mmCIF file of C-alpha atoms and ligand atoms in Angstrom:
data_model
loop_
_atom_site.group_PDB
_atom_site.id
_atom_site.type_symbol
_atom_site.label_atom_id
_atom_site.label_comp_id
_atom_site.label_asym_id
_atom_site.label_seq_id
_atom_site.Cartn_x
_atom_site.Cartn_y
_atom_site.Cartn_z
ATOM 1 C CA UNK A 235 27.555 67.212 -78.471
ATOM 2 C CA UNK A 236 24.302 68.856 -78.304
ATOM 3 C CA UNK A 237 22.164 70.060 -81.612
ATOM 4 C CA UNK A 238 18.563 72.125 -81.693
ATOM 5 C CA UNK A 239 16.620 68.929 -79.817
ATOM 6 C CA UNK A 240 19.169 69.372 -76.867
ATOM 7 C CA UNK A 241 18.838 72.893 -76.277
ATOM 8 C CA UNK A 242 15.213 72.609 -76.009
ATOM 9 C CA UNK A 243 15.776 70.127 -73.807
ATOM 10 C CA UNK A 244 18.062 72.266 -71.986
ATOM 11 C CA UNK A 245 15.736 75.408 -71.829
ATOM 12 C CA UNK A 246 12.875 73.042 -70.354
ATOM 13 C CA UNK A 247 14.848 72.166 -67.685
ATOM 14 C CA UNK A 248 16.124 74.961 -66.374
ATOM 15 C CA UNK A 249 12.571 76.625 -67.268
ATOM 16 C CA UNK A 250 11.142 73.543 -64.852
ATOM 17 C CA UNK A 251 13.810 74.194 -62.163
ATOM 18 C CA UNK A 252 12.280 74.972 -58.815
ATOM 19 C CA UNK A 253 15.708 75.127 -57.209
ATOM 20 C CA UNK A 254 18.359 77.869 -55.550
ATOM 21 C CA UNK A 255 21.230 75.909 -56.333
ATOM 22 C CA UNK A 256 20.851 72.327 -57.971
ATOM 23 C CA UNK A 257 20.818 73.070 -61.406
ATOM 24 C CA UNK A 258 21.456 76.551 -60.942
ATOM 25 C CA UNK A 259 25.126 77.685 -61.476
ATOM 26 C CA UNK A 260 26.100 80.567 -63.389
ATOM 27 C CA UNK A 261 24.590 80.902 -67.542
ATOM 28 C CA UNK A 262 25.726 78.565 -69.222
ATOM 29 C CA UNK A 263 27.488 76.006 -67.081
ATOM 30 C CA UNK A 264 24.703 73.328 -67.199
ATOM 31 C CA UNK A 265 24.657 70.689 -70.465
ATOM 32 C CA UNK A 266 22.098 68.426 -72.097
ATOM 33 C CA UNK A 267 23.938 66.459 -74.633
ATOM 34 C CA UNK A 268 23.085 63.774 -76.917
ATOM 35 C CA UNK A 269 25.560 61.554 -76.385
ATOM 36 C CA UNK A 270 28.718 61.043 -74.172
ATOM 37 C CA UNK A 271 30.413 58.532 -72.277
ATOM 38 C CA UNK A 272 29.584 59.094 -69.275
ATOM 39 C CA UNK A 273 27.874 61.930 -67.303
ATOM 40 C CA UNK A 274 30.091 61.879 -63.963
ATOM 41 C CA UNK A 275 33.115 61.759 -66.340
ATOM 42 C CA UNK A 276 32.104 64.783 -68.008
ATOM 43 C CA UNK A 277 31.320 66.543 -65.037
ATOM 44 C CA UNK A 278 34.432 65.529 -63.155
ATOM 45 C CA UNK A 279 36.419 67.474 -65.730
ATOM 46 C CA UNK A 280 34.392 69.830 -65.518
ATOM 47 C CA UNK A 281 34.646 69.780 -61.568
ATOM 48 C CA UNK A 282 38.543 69.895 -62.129
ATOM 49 C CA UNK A 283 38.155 73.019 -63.857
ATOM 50 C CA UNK A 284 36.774 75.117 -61.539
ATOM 51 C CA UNK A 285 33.006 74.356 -62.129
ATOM 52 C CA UNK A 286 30.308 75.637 -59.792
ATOM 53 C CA UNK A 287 28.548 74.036 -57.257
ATOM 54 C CA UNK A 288 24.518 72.786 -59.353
ATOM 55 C CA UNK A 289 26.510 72.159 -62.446
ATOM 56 C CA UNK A 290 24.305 69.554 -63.997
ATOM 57 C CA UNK A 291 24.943 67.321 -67.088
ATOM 58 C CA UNK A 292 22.062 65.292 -68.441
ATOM 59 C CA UNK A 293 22.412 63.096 -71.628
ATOM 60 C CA UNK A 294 20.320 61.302 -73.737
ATOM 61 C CA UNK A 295 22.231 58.581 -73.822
ATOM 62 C CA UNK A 296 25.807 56.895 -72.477
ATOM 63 C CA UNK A 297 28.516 54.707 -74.231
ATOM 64 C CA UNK A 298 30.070 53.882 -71.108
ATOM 65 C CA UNK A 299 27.847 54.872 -68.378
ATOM 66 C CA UNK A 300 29.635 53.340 -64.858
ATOM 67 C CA UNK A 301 28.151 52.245 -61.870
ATOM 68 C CA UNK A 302 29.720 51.294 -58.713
ATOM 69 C CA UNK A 303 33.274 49.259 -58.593
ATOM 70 C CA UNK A 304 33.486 50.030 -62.354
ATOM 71 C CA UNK A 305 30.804 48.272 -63.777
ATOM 72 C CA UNK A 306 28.856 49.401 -66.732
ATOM 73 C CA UNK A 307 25.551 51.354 -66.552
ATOM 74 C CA UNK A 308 23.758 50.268 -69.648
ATOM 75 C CA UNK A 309 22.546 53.716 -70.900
ATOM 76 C CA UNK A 310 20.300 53.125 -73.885
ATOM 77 C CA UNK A 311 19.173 56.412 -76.045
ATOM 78 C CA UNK A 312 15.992 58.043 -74.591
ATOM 79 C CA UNK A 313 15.632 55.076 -72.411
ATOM 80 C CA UNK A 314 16.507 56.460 -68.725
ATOM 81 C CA UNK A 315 17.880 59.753 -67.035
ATOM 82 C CA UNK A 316 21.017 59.977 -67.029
ATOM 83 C CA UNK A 317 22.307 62.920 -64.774
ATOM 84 C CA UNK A 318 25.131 64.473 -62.882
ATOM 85 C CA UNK A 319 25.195 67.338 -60.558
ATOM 86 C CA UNK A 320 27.990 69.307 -58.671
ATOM 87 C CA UNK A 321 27.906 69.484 -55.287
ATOM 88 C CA UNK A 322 30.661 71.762 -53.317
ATOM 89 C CA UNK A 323 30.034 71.073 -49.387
ATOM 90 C CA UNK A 324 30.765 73.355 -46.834
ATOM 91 C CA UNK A 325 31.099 70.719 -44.152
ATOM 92 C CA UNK A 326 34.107 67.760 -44.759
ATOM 93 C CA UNK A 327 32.531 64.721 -46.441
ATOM 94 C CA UNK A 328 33.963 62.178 -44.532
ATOM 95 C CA UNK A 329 31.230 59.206 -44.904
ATOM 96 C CA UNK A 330 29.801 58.898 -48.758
ATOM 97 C CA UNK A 331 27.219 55.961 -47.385
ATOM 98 C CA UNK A 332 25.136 58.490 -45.803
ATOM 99 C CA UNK A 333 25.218 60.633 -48.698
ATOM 100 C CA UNK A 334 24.015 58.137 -51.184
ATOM 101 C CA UNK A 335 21.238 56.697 -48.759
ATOM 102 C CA UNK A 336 20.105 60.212 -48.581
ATOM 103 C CA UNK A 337 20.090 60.689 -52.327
ATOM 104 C CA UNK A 338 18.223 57.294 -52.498
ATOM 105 C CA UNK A 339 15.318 59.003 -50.487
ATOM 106 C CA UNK A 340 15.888 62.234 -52.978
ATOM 107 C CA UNK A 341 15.326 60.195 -55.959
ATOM 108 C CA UNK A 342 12.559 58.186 -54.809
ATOM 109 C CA UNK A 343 10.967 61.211 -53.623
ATOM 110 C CA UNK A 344 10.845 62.378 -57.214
ATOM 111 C CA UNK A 345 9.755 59.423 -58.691
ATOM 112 C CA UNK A 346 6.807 59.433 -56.553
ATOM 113 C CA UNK A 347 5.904 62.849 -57.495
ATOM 114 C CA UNK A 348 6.457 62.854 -60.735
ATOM 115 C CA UNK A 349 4.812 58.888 -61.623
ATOM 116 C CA UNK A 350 3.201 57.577 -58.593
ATOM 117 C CA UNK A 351 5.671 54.730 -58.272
ATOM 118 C CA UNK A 352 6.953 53.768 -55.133
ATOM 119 C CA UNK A 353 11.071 52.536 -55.483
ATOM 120 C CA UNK A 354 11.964 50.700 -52.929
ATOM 121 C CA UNK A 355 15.713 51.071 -51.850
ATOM 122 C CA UNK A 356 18.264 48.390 -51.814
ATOM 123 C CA UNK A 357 21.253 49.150 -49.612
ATOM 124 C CA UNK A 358 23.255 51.008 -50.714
ATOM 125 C CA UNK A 359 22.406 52.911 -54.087
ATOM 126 C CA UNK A 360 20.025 50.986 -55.464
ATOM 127 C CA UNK A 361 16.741 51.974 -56.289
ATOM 128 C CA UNK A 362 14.394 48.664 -56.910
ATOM 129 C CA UNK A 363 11.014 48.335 -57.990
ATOM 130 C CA UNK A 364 9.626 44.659 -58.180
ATOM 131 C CA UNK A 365 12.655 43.247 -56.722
ATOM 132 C CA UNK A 366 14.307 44.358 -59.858
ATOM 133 C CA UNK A 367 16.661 47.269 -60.712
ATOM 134 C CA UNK A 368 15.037 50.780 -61.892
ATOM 135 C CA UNK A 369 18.002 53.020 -61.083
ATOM 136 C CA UNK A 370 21.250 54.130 -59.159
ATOM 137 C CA UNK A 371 23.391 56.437 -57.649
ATOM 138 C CA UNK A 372 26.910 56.788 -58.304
ATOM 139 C CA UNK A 373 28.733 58.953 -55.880
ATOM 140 C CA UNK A 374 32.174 60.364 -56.646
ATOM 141 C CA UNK A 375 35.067 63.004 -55.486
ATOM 142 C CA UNK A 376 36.840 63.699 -58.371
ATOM 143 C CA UNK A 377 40.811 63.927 -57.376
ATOM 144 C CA UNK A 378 42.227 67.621 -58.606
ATOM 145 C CA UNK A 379 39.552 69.398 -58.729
ATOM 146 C CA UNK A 380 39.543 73.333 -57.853
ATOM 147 C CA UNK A 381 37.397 75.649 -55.551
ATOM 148 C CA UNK A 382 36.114 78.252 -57.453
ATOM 149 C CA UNK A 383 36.361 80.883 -55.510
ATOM 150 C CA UNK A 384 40.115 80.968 -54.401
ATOM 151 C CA UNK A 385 41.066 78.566 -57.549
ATOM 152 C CA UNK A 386 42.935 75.947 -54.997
ATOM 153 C CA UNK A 387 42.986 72.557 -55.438
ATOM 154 C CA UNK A 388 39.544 71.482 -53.476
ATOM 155 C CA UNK A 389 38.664 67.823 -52.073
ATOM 156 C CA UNK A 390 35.402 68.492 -51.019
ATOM 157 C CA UNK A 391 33.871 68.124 -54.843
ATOM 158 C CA UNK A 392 31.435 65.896 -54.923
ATOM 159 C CA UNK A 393 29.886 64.277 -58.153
ATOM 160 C CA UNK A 394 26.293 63.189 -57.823
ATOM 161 C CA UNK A 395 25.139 60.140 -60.401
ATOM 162 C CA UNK A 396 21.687 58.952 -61.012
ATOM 163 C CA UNK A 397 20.621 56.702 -63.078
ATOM 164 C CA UNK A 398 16.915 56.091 -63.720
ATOM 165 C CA UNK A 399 15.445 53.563 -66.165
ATOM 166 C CA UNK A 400 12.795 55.276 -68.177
ATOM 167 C CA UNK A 401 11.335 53.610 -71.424
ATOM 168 C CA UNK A 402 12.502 49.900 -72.598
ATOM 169 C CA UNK A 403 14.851 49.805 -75.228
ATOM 170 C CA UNK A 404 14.177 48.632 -78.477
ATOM 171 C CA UNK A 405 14.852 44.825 -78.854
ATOM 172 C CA UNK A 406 16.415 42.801 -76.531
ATOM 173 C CA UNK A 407 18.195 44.221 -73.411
ATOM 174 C CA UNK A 408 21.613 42.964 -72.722
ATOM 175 C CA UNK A 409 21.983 39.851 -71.245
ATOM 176 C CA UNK A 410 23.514 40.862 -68.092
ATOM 177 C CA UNK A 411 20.324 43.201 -67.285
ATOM 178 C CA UNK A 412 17.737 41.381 -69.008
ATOM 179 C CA UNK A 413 16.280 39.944 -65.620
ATOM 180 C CA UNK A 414 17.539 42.691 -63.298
ATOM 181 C CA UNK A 415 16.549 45.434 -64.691
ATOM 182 C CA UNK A 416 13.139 47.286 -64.795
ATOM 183 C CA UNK A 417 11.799 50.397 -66.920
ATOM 184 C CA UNK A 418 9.113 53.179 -65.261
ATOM 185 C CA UNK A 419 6.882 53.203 -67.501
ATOM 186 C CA UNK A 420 6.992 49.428 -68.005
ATOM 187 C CA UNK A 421 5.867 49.046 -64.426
ATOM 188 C CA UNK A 422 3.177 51.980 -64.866
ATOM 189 C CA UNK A 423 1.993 49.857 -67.708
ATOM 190 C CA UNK A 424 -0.707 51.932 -69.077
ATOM 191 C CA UNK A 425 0.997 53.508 -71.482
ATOM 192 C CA UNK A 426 1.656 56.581 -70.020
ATOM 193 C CA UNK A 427 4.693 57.843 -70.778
ATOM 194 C CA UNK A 428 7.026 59.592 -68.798
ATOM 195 C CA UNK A 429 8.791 63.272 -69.314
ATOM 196 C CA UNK A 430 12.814 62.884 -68.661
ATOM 197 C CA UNK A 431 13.041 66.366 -68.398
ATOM 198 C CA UNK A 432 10.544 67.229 -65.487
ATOM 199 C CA UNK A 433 11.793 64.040 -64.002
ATOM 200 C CA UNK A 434 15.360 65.923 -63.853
ATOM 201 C CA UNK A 435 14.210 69.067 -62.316
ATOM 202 C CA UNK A 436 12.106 67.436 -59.708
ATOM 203 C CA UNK A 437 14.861 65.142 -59.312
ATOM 204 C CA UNK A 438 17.005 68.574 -58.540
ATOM 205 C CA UNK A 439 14.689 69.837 -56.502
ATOM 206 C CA UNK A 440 14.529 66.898 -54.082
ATOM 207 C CA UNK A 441 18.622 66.550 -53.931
ATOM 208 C CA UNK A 442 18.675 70.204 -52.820
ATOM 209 C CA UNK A 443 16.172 69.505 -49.986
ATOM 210 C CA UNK A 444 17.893 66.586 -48.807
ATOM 211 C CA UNK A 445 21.068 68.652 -49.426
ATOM 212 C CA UNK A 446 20.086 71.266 -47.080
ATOM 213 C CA UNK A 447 19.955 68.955 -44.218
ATOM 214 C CA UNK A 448 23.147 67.047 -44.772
ATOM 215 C CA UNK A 449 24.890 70.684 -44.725
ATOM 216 C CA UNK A 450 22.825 71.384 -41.544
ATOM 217 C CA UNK A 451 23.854 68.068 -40.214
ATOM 218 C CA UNK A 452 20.012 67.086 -39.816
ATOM 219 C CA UNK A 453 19.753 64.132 -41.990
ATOM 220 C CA UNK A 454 18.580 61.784 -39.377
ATOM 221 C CA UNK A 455 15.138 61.862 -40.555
ATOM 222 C CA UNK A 456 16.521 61.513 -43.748
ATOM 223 C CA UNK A 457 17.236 58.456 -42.650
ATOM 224 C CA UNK A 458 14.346 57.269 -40.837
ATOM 225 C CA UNK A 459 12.638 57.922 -44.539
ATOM 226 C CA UNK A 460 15.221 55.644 -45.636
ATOM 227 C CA UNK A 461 14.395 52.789 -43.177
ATOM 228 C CA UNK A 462 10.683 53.302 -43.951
ATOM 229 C CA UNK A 463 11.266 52.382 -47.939
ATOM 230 C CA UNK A 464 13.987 49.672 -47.036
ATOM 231 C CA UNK A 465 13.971 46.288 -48.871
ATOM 232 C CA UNK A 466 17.256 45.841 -47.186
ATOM 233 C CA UNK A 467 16.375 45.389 -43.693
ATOM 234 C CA UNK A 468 14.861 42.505 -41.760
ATOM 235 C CA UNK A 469 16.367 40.678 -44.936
ATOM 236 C CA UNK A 470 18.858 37.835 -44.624
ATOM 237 C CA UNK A 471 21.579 38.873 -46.623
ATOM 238 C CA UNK A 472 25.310 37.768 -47.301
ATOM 239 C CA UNK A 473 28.541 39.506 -48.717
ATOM 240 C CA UNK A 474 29.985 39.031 -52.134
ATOM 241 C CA UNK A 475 32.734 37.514 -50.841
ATOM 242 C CA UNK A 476 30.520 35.335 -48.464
ATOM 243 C CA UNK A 477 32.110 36.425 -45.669
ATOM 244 C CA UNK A 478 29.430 37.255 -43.833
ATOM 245 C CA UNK A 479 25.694 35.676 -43.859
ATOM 246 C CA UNK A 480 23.246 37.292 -41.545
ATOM 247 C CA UNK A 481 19.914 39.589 -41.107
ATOM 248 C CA UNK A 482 20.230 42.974 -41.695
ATOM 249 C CA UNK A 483 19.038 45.115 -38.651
ATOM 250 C CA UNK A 484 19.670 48.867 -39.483
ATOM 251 C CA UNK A 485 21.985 51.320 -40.929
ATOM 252 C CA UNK A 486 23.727 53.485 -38.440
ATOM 253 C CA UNK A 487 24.295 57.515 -38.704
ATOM 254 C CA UNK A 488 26.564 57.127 -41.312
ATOM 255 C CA UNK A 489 25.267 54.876 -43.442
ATOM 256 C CA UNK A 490 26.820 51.560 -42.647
ATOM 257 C CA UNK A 491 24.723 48.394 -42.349
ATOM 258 C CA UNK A 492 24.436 46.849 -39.099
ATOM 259 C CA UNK A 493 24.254 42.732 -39.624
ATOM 260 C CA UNK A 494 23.455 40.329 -37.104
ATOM 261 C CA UNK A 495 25.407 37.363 -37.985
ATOM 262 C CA UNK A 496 23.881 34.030 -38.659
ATOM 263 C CA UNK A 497 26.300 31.998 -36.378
ATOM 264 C CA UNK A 498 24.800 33.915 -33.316
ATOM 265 C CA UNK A 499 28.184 35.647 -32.857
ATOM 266 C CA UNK A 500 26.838 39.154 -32.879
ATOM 267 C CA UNK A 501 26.331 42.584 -34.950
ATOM 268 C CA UNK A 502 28.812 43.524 -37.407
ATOM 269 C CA UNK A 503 28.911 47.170 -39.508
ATOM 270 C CA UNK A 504 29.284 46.793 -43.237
ATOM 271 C CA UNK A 505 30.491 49.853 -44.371
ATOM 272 C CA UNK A 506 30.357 49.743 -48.034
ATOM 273 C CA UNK A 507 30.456 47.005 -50.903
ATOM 274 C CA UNK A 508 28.184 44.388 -52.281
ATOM 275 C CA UNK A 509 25.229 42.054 -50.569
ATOM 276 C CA UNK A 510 23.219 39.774 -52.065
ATOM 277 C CA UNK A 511 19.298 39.923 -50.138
ATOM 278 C CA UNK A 512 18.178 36.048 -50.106
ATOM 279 C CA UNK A 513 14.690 35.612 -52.108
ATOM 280 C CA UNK A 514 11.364 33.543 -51.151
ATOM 281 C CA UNK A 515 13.129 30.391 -52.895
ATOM 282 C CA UNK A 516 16.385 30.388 -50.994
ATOM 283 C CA UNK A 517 18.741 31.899 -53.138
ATOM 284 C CA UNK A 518 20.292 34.766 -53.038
ATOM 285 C CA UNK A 519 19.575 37.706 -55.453
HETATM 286 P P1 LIG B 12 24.416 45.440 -55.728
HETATM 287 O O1 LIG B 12 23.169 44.754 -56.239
HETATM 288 O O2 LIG B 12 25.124 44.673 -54.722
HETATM 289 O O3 LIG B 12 24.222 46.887 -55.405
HETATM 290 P P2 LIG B 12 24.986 45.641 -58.361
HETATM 291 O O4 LIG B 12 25.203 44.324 -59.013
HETATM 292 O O5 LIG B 12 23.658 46.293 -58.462
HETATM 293 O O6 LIG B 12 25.399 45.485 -56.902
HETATM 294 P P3 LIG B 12 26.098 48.149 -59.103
HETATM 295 O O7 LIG B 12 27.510 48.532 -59.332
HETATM 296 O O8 LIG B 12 25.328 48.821 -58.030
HETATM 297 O O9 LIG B 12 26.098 46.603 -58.905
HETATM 298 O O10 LIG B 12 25.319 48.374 -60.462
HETATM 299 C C1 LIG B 12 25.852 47.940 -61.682
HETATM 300 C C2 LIG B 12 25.126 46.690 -62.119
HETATM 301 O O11 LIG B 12 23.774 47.032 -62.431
HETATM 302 C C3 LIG B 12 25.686 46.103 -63.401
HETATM 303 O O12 LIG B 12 26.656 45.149 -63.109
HETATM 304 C C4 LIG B 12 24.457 45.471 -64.067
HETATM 305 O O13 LIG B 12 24.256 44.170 -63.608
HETATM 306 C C5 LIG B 12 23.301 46.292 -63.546
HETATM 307 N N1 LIG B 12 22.857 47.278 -64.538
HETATM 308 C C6 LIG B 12 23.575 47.923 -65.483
HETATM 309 N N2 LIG B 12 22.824 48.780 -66.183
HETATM 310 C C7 LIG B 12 21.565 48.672 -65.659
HETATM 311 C C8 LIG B 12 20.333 49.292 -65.960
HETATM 312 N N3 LIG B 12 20.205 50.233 -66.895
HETATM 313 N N4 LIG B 12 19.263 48.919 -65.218
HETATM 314 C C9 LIG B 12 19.355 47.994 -64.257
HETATM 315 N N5 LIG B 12 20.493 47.364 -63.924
HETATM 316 C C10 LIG B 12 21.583 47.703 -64.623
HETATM 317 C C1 LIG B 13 24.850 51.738 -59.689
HETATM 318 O O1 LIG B 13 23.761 51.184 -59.561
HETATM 319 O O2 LIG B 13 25.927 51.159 -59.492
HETATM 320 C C2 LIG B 13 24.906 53.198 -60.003
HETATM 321 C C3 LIG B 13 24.485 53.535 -61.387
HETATM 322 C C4 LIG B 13 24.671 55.010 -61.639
HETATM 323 C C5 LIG B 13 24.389 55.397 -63.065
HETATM 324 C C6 LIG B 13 24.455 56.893 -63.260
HETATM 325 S S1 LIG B 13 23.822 57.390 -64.836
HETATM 326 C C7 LIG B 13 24.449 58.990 -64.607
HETATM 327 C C8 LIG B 13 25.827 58.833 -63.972
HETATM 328 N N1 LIG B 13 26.849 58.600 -64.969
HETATM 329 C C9 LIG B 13 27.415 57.403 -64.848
HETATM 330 O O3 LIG B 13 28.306 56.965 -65.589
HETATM 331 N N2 LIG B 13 26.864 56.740 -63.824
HETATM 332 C C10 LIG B 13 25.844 57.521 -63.153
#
C-alpha cells in the first residue's frame, strides 16, 4: 500500500542513498509503504521470489511488527524506522550472532551521524539508550527462497530487520513497553526532530560498510567497535531460564557471549537467547 506521500518518501531515499548495493537493486524493487504487517515478512516473500540482493522495504508503520522468538515489535505510525533489506552473501552464513552484533555497530553508527546520540548495545540485538530500549535487529533466512541469477532454490538469503524508535506515540504506549522503551528524539529533548528517511539511507550506508567486511571476513574490528559500545560486558547477567548467573567477559569471533559463572566453576559460551543484565538495585532488568 503506498499513495503520493510514499513515493516521495521513496524518491528521497533512494535520492539520499550513498550506497553500491544496500538499497540499490534493480528500478523498482525497493518499497516505502504505509502500512503492512511486517517489513521482514514482506521482504521474505519477496526474497522467495527471486528478489535482489539491497531490496529494501521501509514502512510507516507495522500491525504486527516481530522481534526475536516471536514477540511483537510495537510499530506505531510515523513513530520509528521500520526497515528491511536483502542481503545475498557470497560466503556461507553459518553464525547469525556475529552478523547482528555487526549490524548493531551499523546502526549505531548511523544514529550517531545522523542525531548525535550514542546507543549503547545490549547483547545481542539490542540497541539501548538510558538503559532503556531505542531499537532492534531482527535477523532472518527466509526458507525457499531463490538465487536470482540461476533461479535455484538459495539458503544463503538473508533478511536484515531494524527497528528504531523515532517520535513518541500519541497517548499512552502499551503497557508492555511503557518502561522499556525509549524514543530519539525524546532523549534529544530539544525538540528537534528527526528525518526517518535520511536516517534509512545512512542506516544503508553503514550496513554496506560493515557488509563489506563480513564478506571479506574482516569483521574483527567490527567487533572490537562492538566491545567499545557494550553495556553487556563486565555486567552480571543471568539466563531466562536462570540457568546460568555470572559476569559477562566478552563475545568471541562469532558472536557468542563468553560468561564467567558465579559459582567459580568457569567460562561458559552463550550462543544465542535471552539475558537479563542485573541493575544498581539488585534486580535484574
Ligand atoms: P532481551 O532484552 O533479552 O534482548 P527482549 O525482551 O528485548 O529480550 P526482543 O525479542 O529482543 O526481546 O524484543 C522484543 C521485546 O521488545 C518485546 O517483548 C517488548 O517487550 C519490547 N518492545 C516491543 N516493541 C518495542 C519498541 N517499539 N521499543 C522498545 N521495546 C519494544
Ligand atoms: C528485537 O529487538 O527483538 C528486534 C526488533 C526488530 C524490529 C524490526 S522493525 C523492521 C523489521 N520488521 C519486523 O517485523 N521486525 C524488524
Amino acid at each position: 500500500m503506498a499513495g503520493e506521500e510514499e513515493n516521495k518518501r521513496l524518491f528521497e531515499f533512494e535520492r539520499a542513498l550513498k550506497t553500491r548495493v544496500v538499497g540499490r537493486p534493480s528500478d523498482g524493487a525497493n518499497e516505502y509503504l504505509a502500512s503492512i504487517d511486517s517489513t521482514n515478512n514482506r521482504l521474505a516473500a519477496l526474497a522467495r521470489e527471486g528478489a535482489p540482493e539491497g531490496t529494501t522495504i521501509i514502512a510507516r508503520e507495522q500491525t504486527a511488527g516481530r522481534g526475536r522468538l516471536g514477540r511483537a515489535w510495537v510499530s506505531a505510525p510515523d513513530s520509528g524506522l521500520y526497515m528491511s533489506t536483502l542481503l545475498r552473501p557470497r560466503k556461507d552464513i553459518s553464525e547469525l550472532p556475529v552478523i547482528t552484533l555487526c549490524l548493531g555497530v551499523a546502526a549505531r553508527r548511523a544514529v550517531q551521524a545522523v542525531t548525535g546520540l550514542e546507543l549503547g548495545l545490549k547483547w545481542v540485538n539490542d540497541l539501548v539508550l538510558n538503559a532503556r530500549k531505542a531499537g532492534g535487529i531482527l535477523v532472518e533466512l527466509p526458507v525457499g527462497s531463490k538465487s536470482v541469477a540461476t533461479g535455484q532454490s538459495d539458503n544463503k538469503a538473508l533478511v536484515i530487520g531494524i527497528g528504531i524508535n523515532i517520535k513518541h506515540p500519541p497517548g499512552e504506549l502499551p503497557e508492555e513497553i511503557a518502561e522499556r522503551a525509549i524514543y530519539l528524539e525524546d532523549a534529544l529533548g530539544d525538540g528537534t526532530t528527526i528525518d526517518t528517511v535520511e536516517l534509512a539511507a545512512e542506516l544503508c550506508y553503514q550496513i554496506e560498510s560493515i557488509y563489506k567486511r563480513i564478506e571479506a571476513d574482516d569483521q574483527a574490528i567490527l567487533l572490537d567497535e562492538w566491545r567499545a559500545a557494550s553495556v553487556t560486558l563486565g555486567r552480571e547477567i543471568k539466563t531466562a531460564s536462570g540457568d546460568l548467573e555470572g559476569t559477562a567477559v566478552d563475545i568471541d569471533e562469532t558472536g557468542a557471549l563468553l560468561v564467567k559463572t558465579r559459582d567459580g566453576t568457569g567460562t561458559r559460551i552463550l550462543r544465542a537467547g535471552e539475558i537479563s543484565i542485573r541493575s544498581q538495585d539488585g534486580s535484574y532488568s
